[in-house]
Short mmCIF file of C-alpha atoms in Angstrom, two decimals:
data_model
loop_
_atom_site.label_atom_id
_atom_site.label_comp_id
_atom_site.label_asym_id
_atom_site.label_seq_id
_atom_site.Cartn_x
_atom_site.Cartn_y
_atom_site.Cartn_z
CA UNK A 15 -14.65 -53.46 40.82
CA UNK A 16 -11.30 -52.56 38.97
CA UNK A 17 -9.00 -55.16 40.95
CA UNK A 18 -12.02 -57.62 40.12
CA UNK A 19 -11.54 -57.20 36.69
CA UNK A 20 -8.13 -57.39 36.34
CA UNK A 21 -8.66 -60.35 38.31
CA UNK A 22 -10.56 -62.09 35.69
CA UNK A 23 -8.34 -61.27 33.26
CA UNK A 24 -7.41 -65.31 31.92
CA UNK A 25 -11.01 -64.90 31.21
CA UNK A 26 -10.63 -62.56 28.65
CA UNK A 27 -9.09 -64.78 25.67
CA UNK A 28 -12.24 -67.55 26.53
CA UNK A 29 -14.43 -64.59 25.85
CA UNK A 30 -12.82 -62.98 22.87
CA UNK A 31 -12.91 -66.35 20.94
CA UNK A 32 -16.44 -67.47 22.18
CA UNK A 33 -17.48 -64.11 20.28
CA UNK A 34 -15.41 -64.10 17.48
CA UNK A 35 -16.33 -67.29 16.84
CA UNK A 36 -20.03 -66.94 17.24
CA UNK A 37 -19.50 -63.44 14.69
CA UNK A 38 -17.84 -65.87 11.94
CA UNK A 39 -20.73 -68.57 12.22
CA UNK A 40 -22.95 -65.83 11.14
CA UNK A 41 -20.54 -64.32 8.74
CA UNK A 42 -20.25 -67.37 6.63
CA UNK A 43 -24.09 -68.20 7.28
CA UNK A 44 -23.70 -70.98 9.54
CA UNK A 45 -25.83 -69.26 11.82
CA UNK A 46 -28.93 -67.46 10.27
CA UNK A 47 -29.56 -63.76 9.73
CA UNK A 48 -33.21 -62.74 8.33
CA UNK A 49 -33.37 -59.93 6.18
CA UNK A 50 -36.31 -58.19 5.98
CA UNK A 51 -38.21 -56.65 2.83
CA UNK A 52 -38.69 -53.36 5.20
CA UNK A 53 -35.90 -51.18 5.79
CA UNK A 54 -34.14 -51.19 9.18
CA UNK A 55 -31.47 -49.64 10.82
CA UNK A 56 -29.73 -50.59 13.58
CA UNK A 57 -28.00 -48.21 16.53
CA UNK A 58 -26.07 -50.22 18.88
CA UNK A 59 -22.13 -50.13 19.64
CA UNK A 60 -19.43 -52.71 20.71
CA UNK A 61 -19.06 -51.76 24.46
CA UNK A 62 -21.20 -51.97 27.52
CA UNK A 63 -22.63 -48.79 29.12
CA UNK A 64 -23.85 -45.60 27.77
CA UNK A 65 -22.44 -44.15 23.99
CA UNK A 66 -25.88 -42.33 23.39
CA UNK A 67 -27.83 -44.53 21.74
CA UNK A 68 -31.47 -42.82 22.93
CA UNK A 69 -29.96 -39.23 21.80
CA UNK A 70 -29.17 -41.27 18.17
CA UNK A 71 -32.58 -42.87 17.82
CA UNK A 72 -33.94 -39.52 18.74
CA UNK A 73 -31.82 -37.77 16.14
CA UNK A 74 -33.31 -40.20 13.39
CA UNK A 75 -36.46 -39.60 14.37
CA UNK A 76 -36.57 -36.00 13.84
CA UNK A 77 -34.80 -36.57 10.77
CA UNK A 78 -37.26 -39.33 9.04
CA UNK A 79 -40.38 -38.98 10.77
CA UNK A 80 -41.79 -36.36 8.17
CA UNK A 81 -41.28 -38.58 5.16
CA UNK A 82 -41.86 -42.18 6.51
CA UNK A 83 -43.88 -44.09 8.43
CA UNK A 84 -41.45 -45.12 11.43
CA UNK A 85 -41.47 -47.37 13.82
CA UNK A 86 -38.89 -48.18 16.91
CA UNK A 87 -37.82 -51.62 18.27
CA UNK A 88 -36.34 -52.14 22.06
CA UNK A 89 -35.40 -54.65 23.83
CA UNK A 90 -37.05 -52.91 26.82
CA UNK A 91 -34.71 -53.30 29.11
CA UNK A 92 -35.49 -54.02 33.14
CA UNK A 93 -39.13 -53.94 32.01
CA UNK A 94 -41.80 -55.97 33.95
CA UNK A 95 -43.38 -57.68 30.90
CA UNK A 96 -42.41 -60.00 28.13
CA UNK A 97 -42.76 -60.52 24.44
CA UNK A 98 -44.16 -58.16 21.80
CA UNK A 99 -45.55 -55.49 22.72
CA UNK A 100 -46.73 -51.84 21.25
CA UNK A 101 -46.94 -48.76 23.31
CA UNK A 102 -50.31 -47.57 24.29
CA UNK A 103 -52.17 -45.22 26.47
CA UNK A 104 -52.05 -47.82 29.16
CA UNK A 105 -48.16 -48.24 28.92
CA UNK A 106 -45.58 -46.70 31.47
CA UNK A 107 -41.92 -47.08 32.04
CA UNK A 108 -42.52 -50.61 33.88
CA UNK A 109 -44.27 -52.17 30.93
CA UNK A 110 -42.34 -51.09 28.27
CA UNK A 111 -38.74 -49.76 29.58
CA UNK A 112 -37.76 -46.13 30.51
CA UNK A 113 -35.87 -45.42 27.10
CA UNK A 114 -38.91 -46.64 24.83
CA UNK A 115 -41.20 -45.07 26.66
CA UNK A 116 -39.36 -41.69 26.51
CA UNK A 117 -40.28 -42.17 22.92
CA UNK A 118 -43.59 -42.62 23.34
CA UNK A 119 -43.90 -39.66 25.07
CA UNK A 120 -42.06 -37.58 22.91
CA UNK A 121 -42.73 -38.63 19.70
CA UNK A 122 -46.96 -39.71 19.34
CA UNK A 123 -46.84 -39.78 15.76
CA UNK A 124 -44.41 -43.28 15.23
CA UNK A 125 -45.43 -46.52 16.35
CA UNK A 126 -42.90 -47.39 19.38
CA UNK A 127 -42.52 -51.48 20.19
CA UNK A 128 -40.44 -53.81 21.90
CA UNK A 129 -39.40 -57.34 21.93
CA UNK A 130 -36.62 -59.34 23.27
CA UNK A 131 -36.66 -61.21 20.07
CA UNK A 132 -35.84 -58.80 16.83
CA UNK A 133 -36.74 -61.33 14.36
CA UNK A 134 -40.26 -61.78 15.64
CA UNK A 135 -40.54 -57.91 16.79
CA UNK A 136 -39.88 -57.30 13.46
CA UNK A 137 -42.46 -59.72 11.88
CA UNK A 138 -45.34 -58.41 14.11
CA UNK A 139 -44.68 -54.98 13.19
CA UNK A 140 -45.15 -55.73 9.50
CA UNK A 141 -48.67 -57.50 10.25
CA UNK A 142 -49.75 -54.08 11.70
CA UNK A 143 -52.76 -52.68 9.03
CA UNK A 144 -50.18 -49.45 8.88
CA UNK A 145 -47.01 -51.10 8.19
CA UNK A 146 -43.57 -48.83 9.03
CA UNK A 147 -41.66 -47.92 6.39
CA UNK A 148 -38.75 -48.35 8.42
CA UNK A 149 -38.01 -49.74 11.76
CA UNK A 150 -35.09 -48.29 13.92
CA UNK A 151 -33.52 -51.53 16.20
CA UNK A 152 -32.42 -50.02 19.13
CA UNK A 153 -29.31 -51.67 20.91
CA UNK A 154 -29.34 -54.39 18.38
CA UNK A 155 -25.78 -54.37 17.09
CA UNK A 156 -24.89 -57.78 18.71
CA UNK A 157 -28.37 -59.06 17.80
CA UNK A 158 -27.39 -60.76 14.63
CA UNK A 159 -30.54 -63.17 13.78
CA UNK A 160 -31.69 -59.80 11.64
CA UNK A 161 -29.51 -58.59 9.11
CA UNK A 162 -30.03 -54.58 9.02
CA UNK A 163 -30.47 -52.51 6.27
CA UNK A 164 -28.17 -50.08 7.54
CA UNK A 165 -25.64 -50.09 10.62
CA UNK A 166 -24.95 -47.16 12.78
CA UNK A 167 -22.28 -48.05 15.12
CA UNK A 168 -21.60 -45.80 18.29
CA UNK A 169 -18.61 -45.08 20.20
CA UNK A 170 -17.78 -42.60 23.13
CA UNK A 171 -14.91 -39.98 22.82
CA UNK A 172 -14.05 -40.98 26.30
CA UNK A 173 -14.25 -44.73 25.65
CA UNK A 174 -13.51 -45.33 22.16
CA UNK A 175 -13.66 -49.05 21.53
CA UNK A 176 -10.02 -48.79 19.15
CA UNK A 177 -8.68 -48.28 22.54
CA UNK A 178 -10.35 -50.97 24.76
CA UNK A 179 -10.71 -54.92 25.34
CA UNK A 180 -13.39 -57.33 25.53
CA UNK A 181 -14.71 -58.22 28.90
CA UNK A 182 -14.74 -58.71 31.72
CA UNK A 183 -11.23 -56.63 32.05
CA UNK A 184 -12.36 -54.49 29.30
CA UNK A 185 -15.87 -53.01 28.29
CA UNK A 186 -16.04 -54.53 24.58
CA UNK A 187 -19.27 -57.15 24.31
CA UNK A 188 -17.65 -58.20 21.30
CA UNK A 189 -13.70 -58.11 19.45
CA UNK A 190 -12.79 -54.62 17.66
CA UNK A 191 -13.59 -56.78 14.52
CA UNK A 192 -16.93 -56.66 14.78
CA UNK A 193 -16.85 -52.76 13.63
CA UNK A 194 -16.39 -53.91 10.29
CA UNK A 195 -20.26 -54.40 10.08
CA UNK A 196 -20.94 -50.75 10.21
CA UNK A 197 -21.65 -48.46 7.52
CA UNK A 198 -21.45 -45.13 10.11
CA UNK A 199 -18.84 -45.02 13.02
CA UNK A 200 -20.30 -42.09 15.34
CA UNK A 201 -17.93 -40.51 17.75
CA UNK A 202 -20.46 -39.50 20.52
CA UNK A 203 -20.01 -36.93 23.52
CA UNK A 204 -17.49 -35.07 21.93
CA UNK A 205 -16.42 -31.77 23.54
CA UNK A 206 -17.80 -28.54 21.68
CA UNK A 207 -14.04 -27.56 21.38
CA UNK A 208 -13.05 -30.73 19.30
CA UNK A 209 -10.91 -29.83 16.49
CA UNK A 210 -9.91 -31.04 13.13
CA UNK A 211 -6.80 -32.35 14.12
CA UNK A 212 -8.07 -33.98 17.15
CA UNK A 213 -10.92 -35.61 15.12
CA UNK A 214 -8.14 -37.13 12.51
CA UNK A 215 -6.31 -38.65 15.25
CA UNK A 216 -9.65 -40.55 16.34
CA UNK A 217 -10.08 -41.21 12.46
CA UNK A 218 -6.75 -43.01 12.35
CA UNK A 219 -7.28 -44.83 15.76
CA UNK A 220 -10.55 -46.27 14.56
CA UNK A 221 -9.18 -47.20 11.24
CA UNK A 222 -12.46 -47.14 9.40
CA UNK A 223 -12.95 -49.11 6.35
CA UNK A 224 -12.82 -47.54 2.81
CA UNK A 225 -16.93 -47.74 2.83
CA UNK A 226 -17.73 -46.72 6.66
CA UNK A 227 -18.30 -42.76 7.05
CA UNK A 228 -17.27 -41.30 10.52
CA UNK A 229 -19.11 -38.74 12.28
CA UNK A 230 -18.61 -36.62 15.29
CA UNK A 231 -21.65 -36.16 17.78
CA UNK A 232 -22.20 -34.05 21.08
CA UNK A 233 -25.03 -33.80 23.72
CA UNK A 234 -26.74 -30.45 23.30
CA UNK A 235 -28.49 -29.36 26.77
CA UNK A 236 -31.18 -27.26 26.48
CA UNK A 237 -31.76 -23.78 28.53
CA UNK A 238 -34.90 -24.91 29.86
CA UNK A 239 -35.87 -27.52 32.22
CA UNK A 240 -39.17 -29.07 31.91
CA UNK A 241 -41.93 -31.44 33.54
CA UNK A 242 -45.33 -33.00 32.47
CA UNK A 243 -46.88 -29.51 33.47
CA UNK A 244 -44.78 -26.86 32.72
CA UNK A 245 -41.43 -25.45 31.86
CA UNK A 246 -38.81 -23.15 33.69
CA UNK A 247 -35.63 -21.42 32.42
CA UNK A 248 -32.44 -22.94 33.45
CA UNK A 249 -31.44 -19.92 35.49
CA UNK A 250 -34.32 -20.59 37.45
CA UNK A 251 -32.17 -23.44 39.48
CA UNK A 252 -29.99 -20.75 40.79
CA UNK A 253 -32.42 -19.57 43.18
CA UNK A 254 -33.31 -23.26 44.14
CA UNK A 255 -31.59 -25.56 46.57
CA UNK A 256 -31.72 -28.54 44.73
CA UNK A 257 -30.88 -32.34 44.43
CA UNK A 258 -29.75 -33.88 40.82
CA UNK A 259 -30.48 -37.35 40.36
CA UNK A 260 -29.11 -39.57 37.86
CA UNK A 261 -29.43 -43.13 36.88
CA UNK A 262 -27.68 -43.52 33.79
CA UNK A 263 -24.28 -44.91 32.94
CA UNK A 264 -22.37 -41.82 32.81
CA UNK A 265 -23.57 -38.53 34.51
CA UNK A 266 -20.11 -36.88 34.54
CA UNK A 267 -20.87 -34.57 31.48
CA UNK A 268 -24.42 -33.32 33.05
CA UNK A 269 -22.68 -32.54 35.97
CA UNK A 270 -19.87 -30.62 34.79
CA UNK A 271 -22.43 -28.86 32.23
CA UNK A 272 -24.58 -27.62 35.56
CA UNK A 273 -21.52 -27.02 37.12
CA UNK A 274 -20.26 -24.46 34.28
CA UNK A 275 -23.46 -22.82 34.88
CA UNK A 276 -22.27 -22.17 38.55
CA UNK A 277 -25.10 -24.42 40.11
CA UNK A 278 -24.38 -25.77 43.22
CA UNK A 279 -26.49 -28.94 44.11
CA UNK A 280 -26.49 -32.15 46.01
CA UNK A 281 -25.84 -35.22 43.79
CA UNK A 282 -27.49 -38.59 44.13
CA UNK A 283 -25.79 -41.10 41.18
CA UNK A 284 -27.35 -44.24 40.69
CA UNK A 285 -26.80 -46.95 38.17
CA UNK A 286 -27.53 -46.80 34.77
CA UNK A 287 -31.62 -48.04 34.45
CA UNK A 288 -32.07 -48.16 38.16
CA UNK A 289 -34.96 -49.50 39.94
CA UNK A 290 -35.56 -46.79 42.63
CA UNK A 291 -37.16 -48.74 45.71
CA UNK A 292 -39.77 -47.66 47.91
CA UNK A 293 -37.55 -46.64 50.62
CA UNK A 294 -35.35 -44.61 47.88
CA UNK A 295 -38.41 -42.50 46.26
CA UNK A 296 -39.78 -41.50 50.04
CA UNK A 297 -36.12 -40.55 50.35
CA UNK A 298 -36.38 -38.41 47.56
CA UNK A 299 -39.56 -37.22 47.85
CA UNK A 300 -38.23 -35.40 51.25
CA UNK A 301 -35.90 -33.33 48.97
CA UNK A 302 -37.11 -29.91 48.16
CA UNK A 303 -36.38 -29.91 44.17
CA UNK A 304 -35.11 -32.50 41.88
CA UNK A 305 -33.51 -31.99 38.88
CA UNK A 306 -32.97 -35.55 36.62
CA UNK A 307 -32.65 -36.78 33.09
CA UNK A 308 -35.41 -37.25 30.88
CA UNK A 309 -35.19 -41.22 31.06
CA UNK A 310 -35.04 -41.20 35.03
CA UNK A 311 -38.28 -38.62 34.77
CA UNK A 312 -40.18 -41.23 32.95
CA UNK A 313 -40.00 -43.84 35.90
CA UNK A 314 -39.72 -40.95 38.31
CA UNK A 315 -42.56 -39.31 37.92
CA UNK A 316 -45.21 -41.37 38.51
CA UNK A 317 -44.38 -40.95 41.74
CA UNK A 318 -44.35 -37.73 42.82
CA UNK A 319 -47.69 -36.40 43.84
CA UNK A 320 -46.22 -32.43 43.68
CA UNK A 321 -45.26 -31.76 40.34
CA UNK A 322 -43.73 -28.98 40.79
CA UNK A 323 -40.84 -30.59 42.70
CA UNK A 324 -39.70 -33.08 40.11
CA UNK A 325 -38.05 -31.31 36.49
CA UNK A 326 -35.99 -33.13 33.86
CA UNK A 327 -33.25 -31.37 31.70
CA UNK A 328 -34.11 -32.10 27.89
CA UNK A 329 -31.03 -33.07 25.55
CA UNK A 330 -30.27 -33.42 22.04
CA UNK A 331 -27.49 -34.45 19.67
CA UNK A 332 -26.07 -32.38 17.36
CA UNK A 333 -23.86 -34.22 14.59
CA UNK A 334 -21.00 -32.79 12.30
CA UNK A 335 -21.93 -32.63 8.87
CA UNK A 336 -25.43 -33.42 9.33
CA UNK A 337 -26.29 -32.66 5.60
CA UNK A 338 -23.84 -35.64 4.67
CA UNK A 339 -25.99 -38.09 7.33
CA UNK A 340 -28.71 -37.39 6.26
CA UNK A 341 -28.37 -37.76 2.29
CA UNK A 342 -26.73 -41.15 2.85
CA UNK A 343 -29.41 -42.33 5.19
CA UNK A 344 -31.88 -41.15 2.63
CA UNK A 345 -30.35 -42.91 -0.44
CA UNK A 346 -29.83 -46.18 1.49
CA UNK A 347 -33.64 -46.82 2.54
#
């Protein structure tokens, strides 16, 4: 795969030019962006792959749900349906997509919706009897048909956009200059040991504009494992022969965390948003005990009759300067 990326390097300037021109057309108003009266917060990235958008959306939900009527609007990646949909009791990971269904399972007090066309999705949400005060746009940084009230750009600590190039050789969906649209830049998946000196080096690399705030976030793993019926302490795994099943962009931090707890396990690693085949499901059901991510759990759990066979490890995002983060967000909306 890496060799193919290098072979395709001559396409990089073409991809760069096409995406750069597209952005300029939006910047100059040749392509139209719609700005809605409702507050919209866009969470996205410049790169392909996991930067932690789902934990950030959940962080915003926890931050804002007590004071505002919230809705999330996602594309619904790899769902079996099309068009605008609201999550309800008949929804599942197939009809909504795994991440929106995860939002619905965890936050019953908010509206969860999906639509490939964010502009249409927002319009439909504004037709509800109880209109949302804020709409959280999941993975919509490149969806420039909508002009968000506030843009949060994520970049992973181990793969900063400032040190990358565009597809197909690099991982960037658009040129690095696209970062100028962000109000916040959040460096995600940082190690707990990150020093202030390290942060300053990263900020220097990112070269934020004077109107941009840079924050640093980490993933906090729970000390409990859960499923829909029960929960156990993480130490419970020390007594188990278990299999870790992951279908996320980068499972290495989770693997490292479990190994730091001196746990021994088999690891089955699949592509991000992997659609498990019937044979794969049957093979997994032959395992004695499975630990997975919450995103994978919502897709896998309907296939397991033995509910004590499958658990997930919850995570939450933590952020430095949370008071500053919250104050600016609330003042903007």
